[in-house]
Tab-separated table of C-alpha atoms in Angstrom:
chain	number	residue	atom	x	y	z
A	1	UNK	CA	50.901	62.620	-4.281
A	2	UNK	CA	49.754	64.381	-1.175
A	3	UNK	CA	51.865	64.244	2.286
A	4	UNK	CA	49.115	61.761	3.616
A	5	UNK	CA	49.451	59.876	0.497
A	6	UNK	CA	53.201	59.171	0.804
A	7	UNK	CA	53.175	58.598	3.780
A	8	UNK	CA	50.985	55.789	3.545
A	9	UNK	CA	52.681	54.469	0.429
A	10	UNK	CA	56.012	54.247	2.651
A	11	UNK	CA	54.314	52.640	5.542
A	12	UNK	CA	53.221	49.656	3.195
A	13	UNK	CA	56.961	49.794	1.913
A	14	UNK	CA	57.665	50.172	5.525
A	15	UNK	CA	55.827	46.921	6.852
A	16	UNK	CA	57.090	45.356	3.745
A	17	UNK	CA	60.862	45.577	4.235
A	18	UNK	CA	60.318	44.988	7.935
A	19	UNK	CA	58.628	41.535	7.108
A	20	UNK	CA	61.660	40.533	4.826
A	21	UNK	CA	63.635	40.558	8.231
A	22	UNK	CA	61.224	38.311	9.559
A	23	UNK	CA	62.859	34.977	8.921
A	24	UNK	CA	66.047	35.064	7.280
A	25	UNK	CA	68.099	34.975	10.205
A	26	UNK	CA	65.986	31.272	11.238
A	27	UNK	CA	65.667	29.647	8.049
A	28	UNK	CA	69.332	30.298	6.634
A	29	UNK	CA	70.100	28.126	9.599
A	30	UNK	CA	69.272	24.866	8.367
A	31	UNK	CA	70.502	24.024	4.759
A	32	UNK	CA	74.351	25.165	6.553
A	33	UNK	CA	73.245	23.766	10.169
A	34	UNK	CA	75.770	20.885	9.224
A	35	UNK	CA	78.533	23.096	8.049
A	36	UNK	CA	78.142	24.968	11.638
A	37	UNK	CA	77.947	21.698	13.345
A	38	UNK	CA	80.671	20.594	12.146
A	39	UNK	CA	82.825	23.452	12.457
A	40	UNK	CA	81.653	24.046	16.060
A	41	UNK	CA	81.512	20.664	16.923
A	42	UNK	CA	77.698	20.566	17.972
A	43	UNK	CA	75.499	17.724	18.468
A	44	UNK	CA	72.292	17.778	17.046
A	45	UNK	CA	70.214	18.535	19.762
A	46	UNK	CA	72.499	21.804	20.786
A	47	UNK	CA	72.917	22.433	16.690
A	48	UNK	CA	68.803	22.848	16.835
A	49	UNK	CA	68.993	25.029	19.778
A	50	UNK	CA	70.105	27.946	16.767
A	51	UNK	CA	66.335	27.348	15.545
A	52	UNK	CA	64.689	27.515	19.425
A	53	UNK	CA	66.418	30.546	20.187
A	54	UNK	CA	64.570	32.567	18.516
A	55	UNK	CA	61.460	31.461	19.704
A	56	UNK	CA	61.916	31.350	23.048
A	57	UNK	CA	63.032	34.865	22.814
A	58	UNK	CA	59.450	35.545	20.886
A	59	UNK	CA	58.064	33.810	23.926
A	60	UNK	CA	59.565	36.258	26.791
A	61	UNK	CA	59.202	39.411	24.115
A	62	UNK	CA	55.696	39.558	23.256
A	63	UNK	CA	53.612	39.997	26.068
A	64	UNK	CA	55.765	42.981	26.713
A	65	UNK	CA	55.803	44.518	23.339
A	66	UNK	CA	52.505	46.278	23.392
A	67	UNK	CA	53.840	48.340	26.642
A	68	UNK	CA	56.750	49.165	25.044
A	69	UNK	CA	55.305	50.297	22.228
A	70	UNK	CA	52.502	52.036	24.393
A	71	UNK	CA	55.473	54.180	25.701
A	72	UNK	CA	57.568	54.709	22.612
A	73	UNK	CA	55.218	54.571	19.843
A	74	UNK	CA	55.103	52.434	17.206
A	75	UNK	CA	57.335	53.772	14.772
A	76	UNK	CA	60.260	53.946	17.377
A	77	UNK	CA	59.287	50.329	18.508
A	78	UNK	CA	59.625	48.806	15.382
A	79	UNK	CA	63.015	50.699	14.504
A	80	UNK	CA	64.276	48.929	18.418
A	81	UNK	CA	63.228	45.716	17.205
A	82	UNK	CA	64.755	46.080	13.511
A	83	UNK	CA	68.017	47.425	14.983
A	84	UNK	CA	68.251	43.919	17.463
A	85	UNK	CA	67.478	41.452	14.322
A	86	UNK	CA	70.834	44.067	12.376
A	87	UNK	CA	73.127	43.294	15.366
A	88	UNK	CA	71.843	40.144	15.978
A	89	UNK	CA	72.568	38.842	12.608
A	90	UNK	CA	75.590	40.473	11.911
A	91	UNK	CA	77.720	39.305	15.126
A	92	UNK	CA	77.184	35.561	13.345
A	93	UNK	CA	79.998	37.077	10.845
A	94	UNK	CA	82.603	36.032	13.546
A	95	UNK	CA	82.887	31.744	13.959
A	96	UNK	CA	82.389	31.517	17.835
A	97	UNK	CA	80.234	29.393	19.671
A	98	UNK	CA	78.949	32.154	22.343
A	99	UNK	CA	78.447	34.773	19.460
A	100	UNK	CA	76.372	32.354	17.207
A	101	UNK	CA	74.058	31.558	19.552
A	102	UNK	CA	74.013	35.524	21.469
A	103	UNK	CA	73.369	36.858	18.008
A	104	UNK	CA	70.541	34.069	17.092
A	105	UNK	CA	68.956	35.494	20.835
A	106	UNK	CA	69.140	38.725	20.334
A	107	UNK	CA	67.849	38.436	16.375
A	108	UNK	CA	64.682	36.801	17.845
A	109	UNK	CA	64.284	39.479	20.368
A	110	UNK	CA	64.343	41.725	17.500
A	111	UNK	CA	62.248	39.720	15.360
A	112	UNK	CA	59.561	38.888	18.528
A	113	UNK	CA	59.341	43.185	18.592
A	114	UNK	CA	57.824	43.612	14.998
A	115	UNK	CA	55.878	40.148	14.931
A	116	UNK	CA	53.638	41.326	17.896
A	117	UNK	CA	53.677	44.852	16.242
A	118	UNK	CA	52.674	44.539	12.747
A	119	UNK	CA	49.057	42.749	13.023
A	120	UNK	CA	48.019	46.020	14.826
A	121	UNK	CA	49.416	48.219	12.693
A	122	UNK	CA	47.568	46.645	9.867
A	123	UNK	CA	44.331	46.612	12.026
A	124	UNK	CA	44.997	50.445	13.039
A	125	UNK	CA	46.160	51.783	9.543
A	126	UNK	CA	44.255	49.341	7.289
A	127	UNK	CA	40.696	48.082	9.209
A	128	UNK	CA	38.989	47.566	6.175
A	129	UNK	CA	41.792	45.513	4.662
A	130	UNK	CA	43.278	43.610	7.480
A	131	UNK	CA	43.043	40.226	5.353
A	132	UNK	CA	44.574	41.194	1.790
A	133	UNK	CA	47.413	43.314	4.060
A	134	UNK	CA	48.315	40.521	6.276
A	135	UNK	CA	48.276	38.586	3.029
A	136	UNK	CA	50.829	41.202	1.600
A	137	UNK	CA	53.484	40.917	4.218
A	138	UNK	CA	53.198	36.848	5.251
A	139	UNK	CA	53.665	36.674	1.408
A	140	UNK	CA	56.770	39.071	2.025
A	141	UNK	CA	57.844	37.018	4.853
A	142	UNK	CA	57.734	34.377	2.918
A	143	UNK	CA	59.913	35.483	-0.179
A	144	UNK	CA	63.031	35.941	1.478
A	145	UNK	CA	62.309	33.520	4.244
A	146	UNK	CA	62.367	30.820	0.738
A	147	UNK	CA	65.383	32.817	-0.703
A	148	UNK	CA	67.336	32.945	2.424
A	149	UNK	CA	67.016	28.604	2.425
A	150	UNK	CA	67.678	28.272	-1.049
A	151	UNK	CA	70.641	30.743	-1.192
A	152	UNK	CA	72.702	29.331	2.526
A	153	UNK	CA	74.419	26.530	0.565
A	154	UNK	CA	75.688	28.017	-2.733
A	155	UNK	CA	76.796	31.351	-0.629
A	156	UNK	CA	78.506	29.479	1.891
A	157	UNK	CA	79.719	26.307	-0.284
A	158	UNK	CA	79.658	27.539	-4.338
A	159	UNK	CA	80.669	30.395	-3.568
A	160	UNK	CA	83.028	29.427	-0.693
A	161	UNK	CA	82.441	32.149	1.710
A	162	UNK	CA	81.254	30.023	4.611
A	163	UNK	CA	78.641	29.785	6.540
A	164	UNK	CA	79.504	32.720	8.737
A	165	UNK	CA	78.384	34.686	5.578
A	166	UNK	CA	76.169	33.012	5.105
A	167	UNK	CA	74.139	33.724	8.257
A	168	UNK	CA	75.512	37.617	8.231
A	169	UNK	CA	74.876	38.568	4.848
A	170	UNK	CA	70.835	38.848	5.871
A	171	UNK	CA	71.808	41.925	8.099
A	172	UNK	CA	71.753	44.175	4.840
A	173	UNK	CA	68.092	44.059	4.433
A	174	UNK	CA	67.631	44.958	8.108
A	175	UNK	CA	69.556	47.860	7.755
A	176	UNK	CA	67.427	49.002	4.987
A	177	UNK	CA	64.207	48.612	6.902
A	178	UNK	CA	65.619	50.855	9.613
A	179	UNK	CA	66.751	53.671	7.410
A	180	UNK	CA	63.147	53.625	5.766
A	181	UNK	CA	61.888	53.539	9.837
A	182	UNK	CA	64.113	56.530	10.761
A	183	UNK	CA	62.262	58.318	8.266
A	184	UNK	CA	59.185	57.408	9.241
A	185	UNK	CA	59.457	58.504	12.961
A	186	UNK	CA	60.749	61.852	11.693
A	187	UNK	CA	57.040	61.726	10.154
A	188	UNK	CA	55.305	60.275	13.668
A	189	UNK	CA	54.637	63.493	14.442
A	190	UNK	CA	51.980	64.796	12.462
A	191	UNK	CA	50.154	61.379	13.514
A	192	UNK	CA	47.935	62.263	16.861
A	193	UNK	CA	48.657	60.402	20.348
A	194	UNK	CA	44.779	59.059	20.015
A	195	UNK	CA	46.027	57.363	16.760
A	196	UNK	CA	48.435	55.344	18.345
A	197	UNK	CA	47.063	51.721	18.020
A	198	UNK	CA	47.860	50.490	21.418
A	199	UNK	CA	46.552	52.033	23.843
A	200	UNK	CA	47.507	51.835	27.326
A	201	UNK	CA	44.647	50.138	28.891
A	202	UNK	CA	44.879	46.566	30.379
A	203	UNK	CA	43.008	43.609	27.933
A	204	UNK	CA	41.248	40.684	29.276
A	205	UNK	CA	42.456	38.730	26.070
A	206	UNK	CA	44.399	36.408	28.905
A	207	UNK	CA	41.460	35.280	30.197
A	208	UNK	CA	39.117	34.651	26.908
A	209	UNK	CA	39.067	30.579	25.954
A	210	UNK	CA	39.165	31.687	22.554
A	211	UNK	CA	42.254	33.401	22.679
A	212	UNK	CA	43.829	30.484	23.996
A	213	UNK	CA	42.530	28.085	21.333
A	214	UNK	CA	44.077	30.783	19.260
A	215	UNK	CA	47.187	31.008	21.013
A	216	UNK	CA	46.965	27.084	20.605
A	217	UNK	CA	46.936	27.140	17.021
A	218	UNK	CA	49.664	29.376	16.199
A	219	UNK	CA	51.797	27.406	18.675
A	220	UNK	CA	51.301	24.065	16.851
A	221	UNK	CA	51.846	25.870	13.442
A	222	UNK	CA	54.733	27.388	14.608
A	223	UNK	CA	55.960	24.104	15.810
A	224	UNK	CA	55.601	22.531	12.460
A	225	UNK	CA	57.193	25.673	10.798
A	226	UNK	CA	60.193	25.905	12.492
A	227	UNK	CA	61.135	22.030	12.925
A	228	UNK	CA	60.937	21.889	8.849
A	229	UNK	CA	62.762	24.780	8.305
A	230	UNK	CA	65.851	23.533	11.309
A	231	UNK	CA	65.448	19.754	9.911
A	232	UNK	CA	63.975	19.738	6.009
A	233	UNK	CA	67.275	19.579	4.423
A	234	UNK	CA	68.532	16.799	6.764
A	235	UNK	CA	65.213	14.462	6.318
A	236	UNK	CA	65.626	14.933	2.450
A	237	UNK	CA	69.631	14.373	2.765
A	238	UNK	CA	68.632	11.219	4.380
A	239	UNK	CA	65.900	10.064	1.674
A	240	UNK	CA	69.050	10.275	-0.724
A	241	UNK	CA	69.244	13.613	-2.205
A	242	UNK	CA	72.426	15.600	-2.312
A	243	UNK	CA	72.401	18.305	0.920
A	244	UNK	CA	72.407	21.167	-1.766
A	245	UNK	CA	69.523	19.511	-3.287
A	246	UNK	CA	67.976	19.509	-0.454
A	247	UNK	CA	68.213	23.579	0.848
A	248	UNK	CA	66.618	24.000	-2.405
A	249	UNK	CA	63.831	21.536	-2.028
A	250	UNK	CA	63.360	23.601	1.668
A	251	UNK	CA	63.426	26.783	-0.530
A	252	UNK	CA	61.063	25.190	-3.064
A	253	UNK	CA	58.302	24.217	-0.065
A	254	UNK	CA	58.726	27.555	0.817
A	255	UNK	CA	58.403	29.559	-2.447
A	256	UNK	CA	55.312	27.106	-3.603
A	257	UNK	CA	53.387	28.339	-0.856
A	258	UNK	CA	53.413	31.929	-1.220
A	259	UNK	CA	50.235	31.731	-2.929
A	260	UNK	CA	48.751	30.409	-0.609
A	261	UNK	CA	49.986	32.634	2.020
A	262	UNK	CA	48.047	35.799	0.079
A	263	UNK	CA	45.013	33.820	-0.594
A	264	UNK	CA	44.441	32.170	2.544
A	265	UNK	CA	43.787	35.010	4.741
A	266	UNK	CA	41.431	36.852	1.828
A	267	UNK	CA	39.266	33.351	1.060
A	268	UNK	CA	39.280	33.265	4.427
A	269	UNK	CA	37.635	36.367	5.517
A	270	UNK	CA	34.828	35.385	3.235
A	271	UNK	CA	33.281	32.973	4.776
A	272	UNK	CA	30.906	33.303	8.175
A	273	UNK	CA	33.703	31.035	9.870
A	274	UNK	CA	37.245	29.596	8.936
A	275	UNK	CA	36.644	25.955	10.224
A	276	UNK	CA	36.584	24.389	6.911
A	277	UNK	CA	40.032	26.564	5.674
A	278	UNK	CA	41.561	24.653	8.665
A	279	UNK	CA	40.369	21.341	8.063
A	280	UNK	CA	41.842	21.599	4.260
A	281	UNK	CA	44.958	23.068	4.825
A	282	UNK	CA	45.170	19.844	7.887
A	283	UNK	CA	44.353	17.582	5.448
A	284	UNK	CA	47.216	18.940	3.228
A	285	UNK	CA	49.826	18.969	6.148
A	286	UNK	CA	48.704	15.168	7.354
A	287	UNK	CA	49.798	13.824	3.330
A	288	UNK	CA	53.030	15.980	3.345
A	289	UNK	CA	54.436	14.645	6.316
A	290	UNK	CA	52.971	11.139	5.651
A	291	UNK	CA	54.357	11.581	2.304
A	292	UNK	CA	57.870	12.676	3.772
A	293	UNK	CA	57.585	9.860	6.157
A	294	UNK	CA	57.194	6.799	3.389
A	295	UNK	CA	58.418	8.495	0.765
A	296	UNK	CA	61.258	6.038	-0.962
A	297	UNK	CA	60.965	7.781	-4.505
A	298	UNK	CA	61.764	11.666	-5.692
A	299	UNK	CA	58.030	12.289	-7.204
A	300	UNK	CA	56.582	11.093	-3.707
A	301	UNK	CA	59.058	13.295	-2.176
A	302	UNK	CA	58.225	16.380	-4.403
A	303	UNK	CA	54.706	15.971	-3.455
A	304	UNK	CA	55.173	15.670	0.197
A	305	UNK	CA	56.994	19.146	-0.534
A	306	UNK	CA	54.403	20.557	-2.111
A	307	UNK	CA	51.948	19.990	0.635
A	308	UNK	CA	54.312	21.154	3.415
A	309	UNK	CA	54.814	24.494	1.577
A	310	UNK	CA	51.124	24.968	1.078
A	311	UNK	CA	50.424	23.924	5.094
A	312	UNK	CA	53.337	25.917	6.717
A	313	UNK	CA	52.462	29.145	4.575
A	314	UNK	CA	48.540	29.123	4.541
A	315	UNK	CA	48.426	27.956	8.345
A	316	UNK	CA	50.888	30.772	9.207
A	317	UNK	CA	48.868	33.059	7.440
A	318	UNK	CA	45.703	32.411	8.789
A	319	UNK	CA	47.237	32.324	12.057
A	320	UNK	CA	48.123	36.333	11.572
A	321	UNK	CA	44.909	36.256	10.074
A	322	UNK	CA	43.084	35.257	13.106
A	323	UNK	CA	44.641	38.136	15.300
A	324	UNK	CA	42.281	40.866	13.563
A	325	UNK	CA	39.549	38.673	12.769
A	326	UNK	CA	38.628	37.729	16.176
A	327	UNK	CA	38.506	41.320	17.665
A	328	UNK	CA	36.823	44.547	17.346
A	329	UNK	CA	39.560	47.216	17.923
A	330	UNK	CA	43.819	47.558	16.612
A	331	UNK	CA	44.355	47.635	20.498
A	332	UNK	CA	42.481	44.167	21.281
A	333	UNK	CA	44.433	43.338	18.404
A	334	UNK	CA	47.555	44.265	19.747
A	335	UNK	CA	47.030	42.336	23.302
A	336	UNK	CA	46.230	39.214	21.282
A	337	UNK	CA	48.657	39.243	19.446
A	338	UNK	CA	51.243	39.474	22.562
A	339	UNK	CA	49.452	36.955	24.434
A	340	UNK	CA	49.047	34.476	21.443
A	341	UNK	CA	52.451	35.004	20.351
A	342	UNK	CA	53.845	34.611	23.569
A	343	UNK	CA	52.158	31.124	24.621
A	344	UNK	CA	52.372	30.017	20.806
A	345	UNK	CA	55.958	30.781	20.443
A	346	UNK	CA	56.888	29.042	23.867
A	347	UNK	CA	54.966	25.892	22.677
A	348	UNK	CA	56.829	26.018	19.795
A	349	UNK	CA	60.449	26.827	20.891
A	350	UNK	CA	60.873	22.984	22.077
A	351	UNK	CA	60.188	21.556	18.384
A	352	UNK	CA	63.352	22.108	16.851
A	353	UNK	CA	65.799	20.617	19.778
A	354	UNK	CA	63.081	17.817	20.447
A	355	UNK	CA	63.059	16.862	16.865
A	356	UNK	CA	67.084	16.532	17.081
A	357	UNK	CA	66.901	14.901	20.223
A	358	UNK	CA	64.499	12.082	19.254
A	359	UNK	CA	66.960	11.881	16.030
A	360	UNK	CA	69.933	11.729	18.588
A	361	UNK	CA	67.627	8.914	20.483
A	362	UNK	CA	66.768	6.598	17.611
A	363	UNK	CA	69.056	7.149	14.859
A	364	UNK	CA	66.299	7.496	12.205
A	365	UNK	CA	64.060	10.355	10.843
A	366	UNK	CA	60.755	7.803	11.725
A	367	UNK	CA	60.162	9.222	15.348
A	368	UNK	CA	60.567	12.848	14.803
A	369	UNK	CA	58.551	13.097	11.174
A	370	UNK	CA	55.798	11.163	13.249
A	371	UNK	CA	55.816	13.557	15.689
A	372	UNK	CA	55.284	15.848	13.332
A	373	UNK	CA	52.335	14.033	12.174
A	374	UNK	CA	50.753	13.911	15.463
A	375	UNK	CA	51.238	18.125	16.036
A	376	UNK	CA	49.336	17.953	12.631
A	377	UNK	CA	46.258	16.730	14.302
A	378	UNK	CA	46.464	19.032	17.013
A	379	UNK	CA	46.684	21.784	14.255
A	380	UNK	CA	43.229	20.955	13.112
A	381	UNK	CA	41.782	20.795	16.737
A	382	UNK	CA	42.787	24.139	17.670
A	383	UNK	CA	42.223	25.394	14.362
A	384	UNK	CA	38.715	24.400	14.206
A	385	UNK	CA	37.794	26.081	17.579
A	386	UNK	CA	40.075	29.310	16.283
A	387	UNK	CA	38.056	29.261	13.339
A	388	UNK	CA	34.397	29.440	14.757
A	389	UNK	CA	32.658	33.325	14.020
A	390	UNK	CA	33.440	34.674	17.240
A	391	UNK	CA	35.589	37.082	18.893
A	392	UNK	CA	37.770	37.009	21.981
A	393	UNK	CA	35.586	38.964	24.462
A	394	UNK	CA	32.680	36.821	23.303
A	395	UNK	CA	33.795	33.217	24.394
């Protein structure tokens, strides 16, 4: 195997292990978000704050990521941003209130770094294969962001470490992504300043309507996304199921749609537009959450499960998707990917404390799961403008 060769082969192992990091320290929150409220003495609203913290860090983060990275290069950007998730994650090891929720910031700075990075990495180093890699590492993403929902419960319950463990233990992998990142900056330098894939230039992507409907989309996925993974385990709990039952139910939704989180993105790029791809997968999230809302039975439950872990995954997907598809160059791909992720992840950010507040309000799961509903619809409205065969300096 040649220098070039290896190289390569460690930046896909690279972008792999960084994508693992990707969710774990969000979606171990919920099956154990009782155990911490409990323990802290939260109230629901504050309790789904641990779930909006991240995002509004991705919010502040991304539209300044490219200009870091401009300045630093890649490689050392995505080591910054793996090194904030490690801290991040591992401070929740100690039970205290200011800790819990500095870590949870700090991981989603960390986590907002290598989000806005790695859709132009994979249009810079991969431009004929942006689909079937951003397939590769959502489907990564999605792995341990499954195993890290499943898993919360037994380590911090069966196993009776706690849920300070829990949370922490997912700062192993993050080291391990920034050992394999040290290396790889020791190899930035036989890789050309022109090859950097953000370039320093200003990008109108602000101003383009179809980067907003973009933006739009990924914001009302996102939304979805992160109010099931904060709340899941407490709608099912409700519908009768045992609260370890339900973090694997969570984990189930999330491991049954890691199919469709590689095959979206590659179907996808097949067709002359994507506007059809959105409608199903809308279709898909309006029965899951319908199903979740009248469900009264397990096999209506298990099916409103299996839709929400085919929605949340595919939508995500083709959200990433969407960044590379709808412009010509890594660099374009780069801005829209700040600006998208920035507006989408604000949007976003209020789901999870809304969703506990209208709980808080009423006193049922009715309210918030038809909220959830309604962002459905809105999913499909962006999605089908997102989806038309355009790009961003066209519209």
């Amino acid at each position: 195997m040649t220098n070039r060769n290896l190289y390569t082969a460690l930046l896909i192992l690279g972008i792999i292990l960084v994508s693992f990091n990707l969710r774990p320290a969000i979606t171990s929150v919920g099956p154990v978000i009782g155990l911490v409220r409990e323990d802290l003495n939260l109230a629901n609203w504050s309790a789904g704050l641990l779930t909006t913290l991240p995002l509004v860090a991705f919010a502040f983060t991304s539209p300044v990521t490219p200009r870091i990275s401009a300045k630093l290069s890649s490689e050392r950007t995505m080591l910054l941003g793996m090194f904030f998730i490690f801290i991040g994650v591992a401070v929740r090891l100690i039970p205290n209130t200011f800790l819990l929720f500095a870590g949870t910031l700090l991981a989603g700075v960390g986590i907002a770094v290598c989000n806005v990075l790695l859709p132009g990495v994979v249009k810079e180093k991969f431009p004929d294969k942006v689909a079937f890699m951003t397939g590769v590492y959502v489907t990564s993403m999605g792995v341990f962001a499954s195993v890290a929902s499943g898993v919360s419960i037994p380590i911090a319950s069966g196993l009776g470490w706690g849920w300070t463990n829990a949370l922490a233990i997912w700062a192993i992998p993050a080291l391990l992504a920034m050992i394999l990142w040290i290396y790889l900056i020791q190899k930035e330098k036989n890789t050309s300043k022109e090859e950097a894939y953000i370039a320093l230039e200003a990008s109108n992507v602000w101003k383009s309507p179809l980067a907003w409907k973009i933006a739009a989309f990924m914001g009302l996925q996102s939304f979805l996304f992160y109010c099931t993974v904060a709340w899941l385990p407490e709608m099912l709990h409700a519908s009768g199921v045992t609260i370890a039952t339900a973090g694997w139910m969570t984990s189930a939704a999330l491991f049954i749609g890691l199919p469709a989180s590689f095959l979206v993105p590659v179907i996808a790029e097949k067709f002359e537009n994507q506007r059809n791809v959105v409608l199903i997968l809308g279709c898909i999230a309006l029965l899951g959450y319908s199903s979740l809302w009248l469900g009264n039975s397990l096999p209506v439950l298990i099916l409103s499960i299996i839709c929400i872990g085919i929605t949340l995954s595919g939508s995500f997907a083709l959200a990433l998707a969407f960044l590379g598809m709808r412009t010509r160059s890594a660099r374009q791909a780069a801005a829209l990917s700040g600006m998208a992720q920035a507006f989408g992840y604000a949007l976003a950010a209020v789901g999870p404390m809304l969703i506990g507040l209208l709980f808080d309000i009423s006193g049922s799961w009715t309210a918030p799961i038809i909220t959830l509903i309604l962002v459905s619809l809105g999913v499909i409205g962006f999605g089908m403008e997102a989806g038309k065969n355009k790009f961003v300096e066209e519209s």
